[in-house]
């Protein structure tokens, strides 16, 4: 059997229950403000009319005031409360006028204290300087009453009432401050949530870009190698079956390696597995040579340690450049890979001689990906044709930012 949680139970403390009910009441008031305004106005109008039936004479300075005037003043001091939230200053002006007449005639209606409700709303909703105008409206009736009907000194009639209005204004300011603080916290939480979602979207986009770049490098390079091996095996099949068999074995090995790398990448295991480094360049170039592209590897200067990410960038740039040479340089092309270690930067140049049937490259996703990789380590990448024919890719990486 399901029972509703009540206030003060172990499931819901009384304070939390009250907070929940308060939130519900505020939400209802925000949706239908006229309901609460009407109920409050009806309550105080009824109280004012009851007092106007005769109770007002108990504190009146002049009990001979016309009953019809008392009735009209009671309505003027209560009915305007219906508009206290929308036009608080206008409502206070009307009530202050009725209070002035009430004190002038000696009726001293208790409904005049309903002005405190309007003062509270002025402090809650309007600029604080409007409280000075409120003081200017509520003070004259008090002064007039003290002058025309002095009882125990004017300060005893004016000062305590002004202090009461001041306490009401301070209460309105306190409630307003808390509402502003709560609104600021809610806005900050909302902005933090939006920022968190944006960060998550940016992280997802960066991860998709990384995966797309890695897939492009893996698939593009290995397919180019496989294509070169297949072409070479086709020409060798008629004259040297042994070399054709070696090409087929190499195709199988390259395909399995590519599939294994793709599985690790798509499963998110690539981060845990060792990434290619400069030590793997020999294996990379050996595979390209098997595909039919002669490659020479040279290095100048004293090798310096690079961060793993920088080594992966160098490896992928060389891989992409050689892959482009395999795809675009044509038959008879040769390639050279040069690594030059300077005092402040590492320069990597991959050049090819081109050949019959070569076409222009450098505008596709591969070159864009190489530039993005270089930019991650404050490096630069240039790619373009050589004056003597062929193509050159030059990568520059700052050594200081790339060291482990």
Coordinates of C-alpha atoms in Angstrom, one line a residue:
X1 CA 0.0 0.0 0.0
X2 CA 1.4 3.4 -1.0
X3 CA 1.0 6.2 1.5
X4 CA 1.5 9.9 0.8
X5 CA 4.5 11.4 2.6
X6 CA 3.4 14.0 5.1
X7 CA 5.1 16.8 7.0
X8 CA 7.4 15.8 9.8
X9 CA 7.7 12.2 8.7
X10 CA 11.0 10.4 8.4
X11 CA 10.7 10.3 4.6
X12 CA 10.3 14.1 4.4
X13 CA 11.3 16.6 7.1
X14 CA 8.9 19.4 8.0
X15 CA 11.3 22.1 6.6
X16 CA 11.4 20.4 3.2
X17 CA 7.7 19.9 3.2
X18 CA 7.1 23.6 3.9
X19 CA 9.6 24.6 1.1
X20 CA 7.8 22.4 -1.3
X21 CA 4.4 23.8 -0.5
X22 CA 5.9 27.3 -0.7
X23 CA 7.2 26.6 -4.2
X24 CA 3.8 25.3 -5.2
X25 CA 2.1 28.4 -3.9
X26 CA 4.5 30.7 -5.7
X27 CA 4.1 28.8 -8.9
X28 CA 0.3 29.0 -8.7
X29 CA 0.6 32.8 -7.9
X30 CA 2.9 33.2 -11.0
X31 CA 0.3 31.5 -13.2
X32 CA -2.8 33.2 -11.7
X33 CA -1.8 36.4 -9.8
X34 CA -5.4 37.7 -9.9
X35 CA -6.5 34.9 -7.5
X36 CA -4.2 35.9 -4.7
X37 CA -4.8 39.6 -5.3
X38 CA -8.5 39.1 -5.3
X39 CA -8.5 37.1 -2.1
X40 CA -6.2 39.5 -0.2
X41 CA -8.2 42.5 -1.3
X42 CA -11.5 40.9 -0.4
X43 CA -10.2 39.9 3.0
X44 CA -9.0 43.4 3.9
X45 CA -12.0 45.2 2.3
X46 CA -14.3 43.0 4.5
X47 CA -12.2 43.8 7.6
X48 CA -12.4 47.6 6.7
X49 CA -16.2 47.5 6.2
X50 CA -16.7 45.6 9.5
X51 CA -14.7 48.3 11.3
X52 CA -16.7 51.0 9.4
X53 CA -19.9 49.5 10.9
X54 CA -19.1 51.1 14.3
X55 CA -15.8 49.8 15.6
X56 CA -13.9 52.8 14.3
X57 CA -15.5 55.0 17.0
X58 CA -13.5 53.3 19.7
X59 CA -10.3 55.1 18.6
X60 CA -11.7 58.0 16.7
X61 CA -10.9 61.5 17.8
X62 CA -14.3 62.7 16.5
X63 CA -17.0 60.0 16.6
X64 CA -19.5 62.3 14.9
X65 CA -18.0 61.8 11.4
X66 CA -20.6 60.9 8.8
X67 CA -21.0 57.1 8.5
X68 CA -21.2 57.5 4.7
X69 CA -17.8 59.3 4.7
X70 CA -16.3 56.6 6.9
X71 CA -17.7 53.9 4.5
X72 CA -16.2 55.7 1.4
X73 CA -12.8 56.2 3.1
X74 CA -12.8 52.5 4.2
X75 CA -13.3 51.4 0.6
X76 CA -10.7 53.9 -0.7
X77 CA -8.2 52.4 1.8
X78 CA -8.8 48.8 0.9
X79 CA -10.1 48.3 -2.6
X80 CA -6.9 49.8 -4.3
X81 CA -4.9 46.8 -2.9
X82 CA -6.1 44.9 -5.9
X83 CA -3.6 46.9 -8.0
X84 CA -0.8 47.0 -5.5
X85 CA 1.6 44.9 -7.5
X86 CA 1.0 46.5 -10.9
X87 CA 0.7 50.2 -9.8
X88 CA 2.1 50.4 -6.2
X89 CA 2.9 54.1 -6.2
X90 CA -0.5 55.1 -7.7
X91 CA -2.2 52.8 -5.1
X92 CA -0.2 54.4 -2.3
X93 CA -1.1 57.9 -3.5
X94 CA -4.9 57.1 -3.5
X95 CA -4.6 55.5 0.0
X96 CA -2.5 58.3 1.3
X97 CA -5.2 60.8 0.2
X98 CA -7.9 58.8 2.0
X99 CA -5.7 58.6 5.1
X100 CA -5.2 62.3 5.0
X101 CA -8.9 62.9 4.9
X102 CA -9.5 60.3 7.6
X103 CA -7.0 62.0 10.0
X104 CA -8.2 65.5 9.1
X105 CA -11.8 64.6 10.1
X106 CA -10.8 62.8 13.2
X107 CA -12.0 59.4 12.1
X108 CA -8.5 57.8 12.3
X109 CA -9.6 54.7 10.5
X110 CA -7.5 51.6 11.2
X111 CA -7.6 50.7 7.5
X112 CA -5.0 53.4 7.0
X113 CA -2.4 50.9 8.2
X114 CA -3.0 48.9 5.0
X115 CA -0.6 51.3 3.4
X116 CA 2.1 49.1 5.0
X117 CA 1.2 46.4 2.5
X118 CA 1.8 48.8 -0.4
X119 CA 5.1 50.0 1.1
X120 CA 6.3 46.4 1.3
X121 CA 5.6 45.9 -2.4
X122 CA 7.3 49.2 -3.3
X123 CA 10.5 48.0 -1.4
X124 CA 10.1 44.6 -3.0
X125 CA 9.7 45.6 -6.6
X126 CA 10.6 49.2 -7.3
X127 CA 13.9 51.1 -7.1
X128 CA 14.9 51.9 -3.6
X129 CA 14.7 55.7 -4.3
X130 CA 10.9 55.2 -4.6
X131 CA 10.8 54.7 -0.8
X132 CA 11.6 58.4 -0.4
X133 CA 8.5 59.2 -2.4
X134 CA 6.6 56.8 -0.2
X135 CA 7.7 58.6 2.9
X136 CA 6.6 61.8 1.3
X137 CA 3.1 60.3 0.8
X138 CA 2.5 58.7 4.2
X139 CA 4.0 61.4 6.4
X140 CA 1.5 64.3 5.8
X141 CA -1.6 62.4 7.0
X142 CA 0.3 61.6 10.3
X143 CA 1.4 65.2 10.8
X144 CA -2.1 66.5 10.1
X145 CA -3.6 64.2 12.6
X146 CA -1.1 65.1 15.2
X147 CA -1.6 68.8 14.7
X148 CA -5.4 68.8 14.6
X149 CA -5.9 66.2 17.4
X150 CA -2.8 66.3 19.6
X151 CA -2.8 63.4 22.1
X152 CA 0.4 63.0 24.2
X153 CA 2.6 65.0 21.9
X154 CA 3.1 64.9 18.2
X155 CA 6.2 62.7 18.3
X156 CA 4.2 59.9 20.0
X157 CA 1.7 59.9 17.1
X158 CA 4.1 60.3 14.2
X159 CA 7.4 58.6 15.0
X160 CA 6.2 55.2 16.1
X161 CA 4.1 54.9 12.9
X162 CA 7.0 55.9 10.7
X163 CA 9.2 53.3 12.5
X164 CA 6.6 50.7 11.8
X165 CA 6.6 51.6 8.1
X166 CA 10.4 51.5 8.1
X167 CA 10.4 48.0 9.5
X168 CA 8.0 46.9 6.8
X169 CA 10.3 48.5 4.1
X170 CA 13.3 46.7 5.6
X171 CA 11.4 43.4 5.4
X172 CA 10.6 44.1 1.8
X173 CA 14.3 44.9 1.1
X174 CA 15.4 41.6 2.8
X175 CA 12.9 39.5 0.8
X176 CA 14.0 41.3 -2.4
X177 CA 17.7 40.6 -1.6
X178 CA 17.0 36.9 -1.0
X179 CA 15.0 36.7 -4.2
X180 CA 17.8 38.4 -6.2
X181 CA 20.4 36.0 -4.6
X182 CA 18.3 33.0 -5.4
X183 CA 17.8 34.2 -9.0
X184 CA 21.5 34.8 -9.3
X185 CA 22.2 31.2 -8.1
X186 CA 19.7 29.8 -10.5
X187 CA 21.1 31.8 -13.4
X188 CA 24.6 30.7 -12.5
X189 CA 23.5 27.0 -12.3
X190 CA 21.8 27.4 -15.7
X191 CA 24.9 29.0 -17.3
X192 CA 27.1 26.3 -15.8
X193 CA 24.8 23.6 -17.2
X194 CA 24.9 25.2 -20.6
X195 CA 28.6 25.5 -20.4
X196 CA 28.9 21.9 -19.4
X197 CA 26.8 20.8 -22.3
X198 CA 28.8 23.0 -24.7
X199 CA 32.1 21.5 -23.3
X200 CA 30.6 18.0 -23.8
X201 CA 29.7 18.9 -27.4
X202 CA 33.1 20.3 -28.1
X203 CA 34.8 17.3 -26.5
X204 CA 32.6 15.0 -28.7
X205 CA 33.4 17.0 -31.8
X206 CA 37.1 16.9 -31.0
X207 CA 36.9 13.2 -30.5
X208 CA 35.0 12.7 -33.8
X209 CA 37.7 14.8 -35.5
X210 CA 40.5 12.8 -34.0
X211 CA 38.9 9.5 -34.9
X212 CA 38.2 10.7 -38.5
X213 CA 41.8 11.9 -38.8
X214 CA 43.2 8.6 -37.5
X215 CA 40.9 6.6 -39.8
X216 CA 41.9 8.7 -42.8
X217 CA 45.6 8.1 -42.0
X218 CA 45.1 4.4 -41.3
X219 CA 42.8 3.5 -44.2
X220 CA 44.4 5.8 -46.8
X221 CA 47.9 4.7 -46.1
X222 CA 47.1 1.0 -46.0
X223 CA 44.9 1.0 -49.0
X224 CA 47.6 2.8 -51.0
X225 CA 50.1 0.2 -49.9
X226 CA 47.7 -2.6 -50.7
X227 CA 47.0 -1.1 -54.1
X228 CA 50.8 -0.8 -54.9
X229 CA 51.4 -4.4 -53.8
X230 CA 48.5 -5.7 -55.9
X231 CA 49.7 -3.8 -59.0
X232 CA 53.2 -5.1 -58.4
X233 CA 52.0 -8.6 -57.8
X234 CA 49.9 -8.5 -61.0
X235 CA 53.0 -7.6 -63.1
X236 CA 55.2 -10.2 -61.3
X237 CA 52.7 -13.0 -61.6
X238 CA 53.6 -13.9 -65.2
X239 CA 57.4 -13.8 -64.7
X240 CA 58.0 -14.5 -61.0
X241 CA 55.2 -16.4 -59.1
X242 CA 57.4 -16.3 -56.0
X243 CA 57.3 -12.5 -55.9
X244 CA 53.6 -12.5 -56.6
X245 CA 53.1 -14.8 -53.6
X246 CA 55.2 -12.4 -51.5
X247 CA 53.0 -9.5 -52.6
X248 CA 49.9 -11.4 -51.6
X249 CA 51.4 -12.2 -48.2
X250 CA 52.2 -8.6 -47.8
X251 CA 48.7 -7.6 -48.8
X252 CA 47.3 -10.0 -46.2
X253 CA 49.6 -8.7 -43.5
X254 CA 48.9 -5.1 -44.3
X255 CA 45.1 -5.7 -44.3
X256 CA 45.2 -7.5 -41.0
X257 CA 47.2 -4.7 -39.4
X258 CA 44.8 -2.1 -40.8
X259 CA 41.8 -4.0 -39.4
X260 CA 43.4 -4.4 -36.0
X261 CA 44.2 -0.7 -35.8
X262 CA 40.7 0.3 -36.8
X263 CA 39.1 -2.1 -34.2
X264 CA 41.3 -0.6 -31.5
X265 CA 40.5 3.0 -32.7
X266 CA 36.7 2.4 -32.8
X267 CA 36.7 0.6 -29.4
X268 CA 38.6 3.4 -27.8
X269 CA 41.6 1.2 -27.2
X270 CA 44.0 3.3 -29.2
X271 CA 44.7 5.4 -26.2
X272 CA 45.9 2.4 -24.2
X273 CA 47.9 0.8 -27.0
X274 CA 51.3 2.2 -28.1
X275 CA 51.0 4.8 -30.8
X276 CA 53.5 4.9 -33.7
X277 CA 56.7 6.8 -32.9
X278 CA 59.9 7.8 -34.8
X279 CA 61.2 4.3 -34.0
X280 CA 58.5 2.9 -36.3
X281 CA 59.6 4.9 -39.3
X282 CA 61.8 2.1 -40.6
X283 CA 58.8 -0.3 -40.7
X284 CA 56.6 2.4 -42.4
X285 CA 59.2 3.0 -45.1
X286 CA 59.8 -0.7 -45.6
X287 CA 56.1 -1.2 -46.2
X288 CA 56.0 1.7 -48.7
X289 CA 59.0 0.2 -50.5
X290 CA 57.2 -3.1 -50.8
X291 CA 54.4 -1.3 -52.4
X292 CA 56.8 -0.2 -55.2
X293 CA 57.9 3.3 -54.2
X294 CA 61.6 3.7 -53.6
X295 CA 62.2 5.8 -50.4
X296 CA 65.4 7.1 -48.9
X297 CA 65.5 8.1 -45.3
X298 CA 68.1 10.7 -44.1
X299 CA 68.6 12.5 -40.8
X300 CA 70.8 15.5 -40.0
X301 CA 71.8 16.8 -36.6
X302 CA 71.7 15.3 -33.2
X303 CA 68.4 13.6 -32.5
X304 CA 66.6 15.0 -29.5
X305 CA 63.8 13.4 -27.5
X306 CA 60.3 14.4 -28.5
X307 CA 57.0 14.0 -26.7
X308 CA 54.9 11.0 -27.7
X309 CA 52.3 13.2 -29.3
X310 CA 54.9 15.1 -31.3
X311 CA 56.4 11.8 -32.5
X312 CA 53.0 10.6 -33.6
X313 CA 52.5 13.9 -35.5
X314 CA 55.8 13.4 -37.4
X315 CA 54.9 9.8 -38.1
X316 CA 51.5 10.6 -39.5
X317 CA 52.8 13.5 -41.6
X318 CA 55.4 11.3 -43.2
X319 CA 52.8 8.5 -43.6
X320 CA 50.3 10.8 -45.3
X321 CA 53.0 12.4 -47.6
X322 CA 54.2 9.0 -48.7
X323 CA 50.6 7.8 -49.2
X324 CA 49.9 10.8 -51.4
X325 CA 53.1 10.0 -53.4
X326 CA 51.9 6.4 -53.9
X327 CA 48.5 7.7 -55.1
X328 CA 49.4 10.7 -57.2
X329 CA 53.1 10.7 -58.2
X330 CA 52.8 8.2 -61.0
X331 CA 55.1 5.4 -62.0
X332 CA 58.8 5.8 -61.7
X333 CA 58.7 8.3 -58.9
X334 CA 61.1 8.3 -56.0
X335 CA 60.7 9.8 -52.5
X336 CA 63.1 11.2 -49.9
X337 CA 62.4 11.7 -46.2
X338 CA 64.7 14.1 -44.4
X339 CA 64.7 14.8 -40.7
X340 CA 66.8 17.8 -39.7
X341 CA 67.3 18.6 -36.0
X342 CA 68.2 22.2 -35.3
X343 CA 68.7 24.1 -32.1
X344 CA 65.1 25.2 -31.8
X345 CA 63.1 23.1 -34.2
X346 CA 62.7 19.9 -36.0
X347 CA 62.3 20.1 -39.8
X348 CA 60.8 17.2 -41.7
X349 CA 60.8 17.2 -45.5
X350 CA 59.2 14.6 -47.7
X351 CA 59.8 15.1 -51.4
X352 CA 59.2 13.1 -54.5
X353 CA 60.4 13.3 -58.0
X354 CA 57.0 12.9 -59.6
X355 CA 56.7 10.9 -62.8
X356 CA 54.7 10.2 -65.9
X357 CA 51.0 10.7 -65.1
X358 CA 51.5 12.5 -61.9
X359 CA 48.8 15.0 -60.9
X360 CA 48.6 17.9 -58.5
X361 CA 47.6 17.2 -54.9
X362 CA 47.5 19.1 -51.7
X363 CA 43.9 20.4 -51.5
X364 CA 42.2 17.3 -49.9
X365 CA 41.5 16.3 -46.4
X366 CA 44.9 14.7 -45.9
X367 CA 46.9 17.9 -46.2
X368 CA 44.3 19.7 -44.0
X369 CA 44.7 17.0 -41.4
X370 CA 48.5 17.3 -41.5
X371 CA 48.2 21.1 -40.9
X372 CA 45.9 20.5 -37.9
X373 CA 48.3 18.0 -36.4
X374 CA 51.2 20.5 -36.8
X375 CA 49.1 23.3 -35.2
X376 CA 48.5 21.2 -32.1
X377 CA 52.3 21.5 -31.3
X378 CA 52.7 25.1 -32.5
X379 CA 54.2 23.8 -35.7
X380 CA 53.7 24.8 -39.4
X381 CA 53.2 22.7 -42.5
X382 CA 53.8 23.6 -46.1
X383 CA 52.8 21.5 -49.1
X384 CA 53.3 22.3 -52.7
X385 CA 54.9 21.4 -56.0
X386 CA 58.7 21.7 -56.6
X387 CA 60.0 23.9 -59.5
X388 CA 61.8 20.9 -60.9
X389 CA 58.8 18.7 -60.7
X390 CA 57.4 16.5 -58.0
X391 CA 56.0 17.5 -54.6
X392 CA 57.3 18.6 -51.2
X393 CA 55.8 18.5 -47.8
X394 CA 57.7 20.4 -45.1
X395 CA 56.9 20.2 -41.4
X396 CA 58.4 22.4 -38.7
X397 CA 58.0 21.6 -35.0
X398 CA 59.5 23.7 -32.1
X399 CA 61.7 21.4 -30.1
X400 CA 61.2 23.2 -26.7
X401 CA 57.4 22.7 -26.9
X402 CA 57.8 19.1 -28.0
X403 CA 60.2 17.8 -25.5
X404 CA 59.0 15.2 -22.9

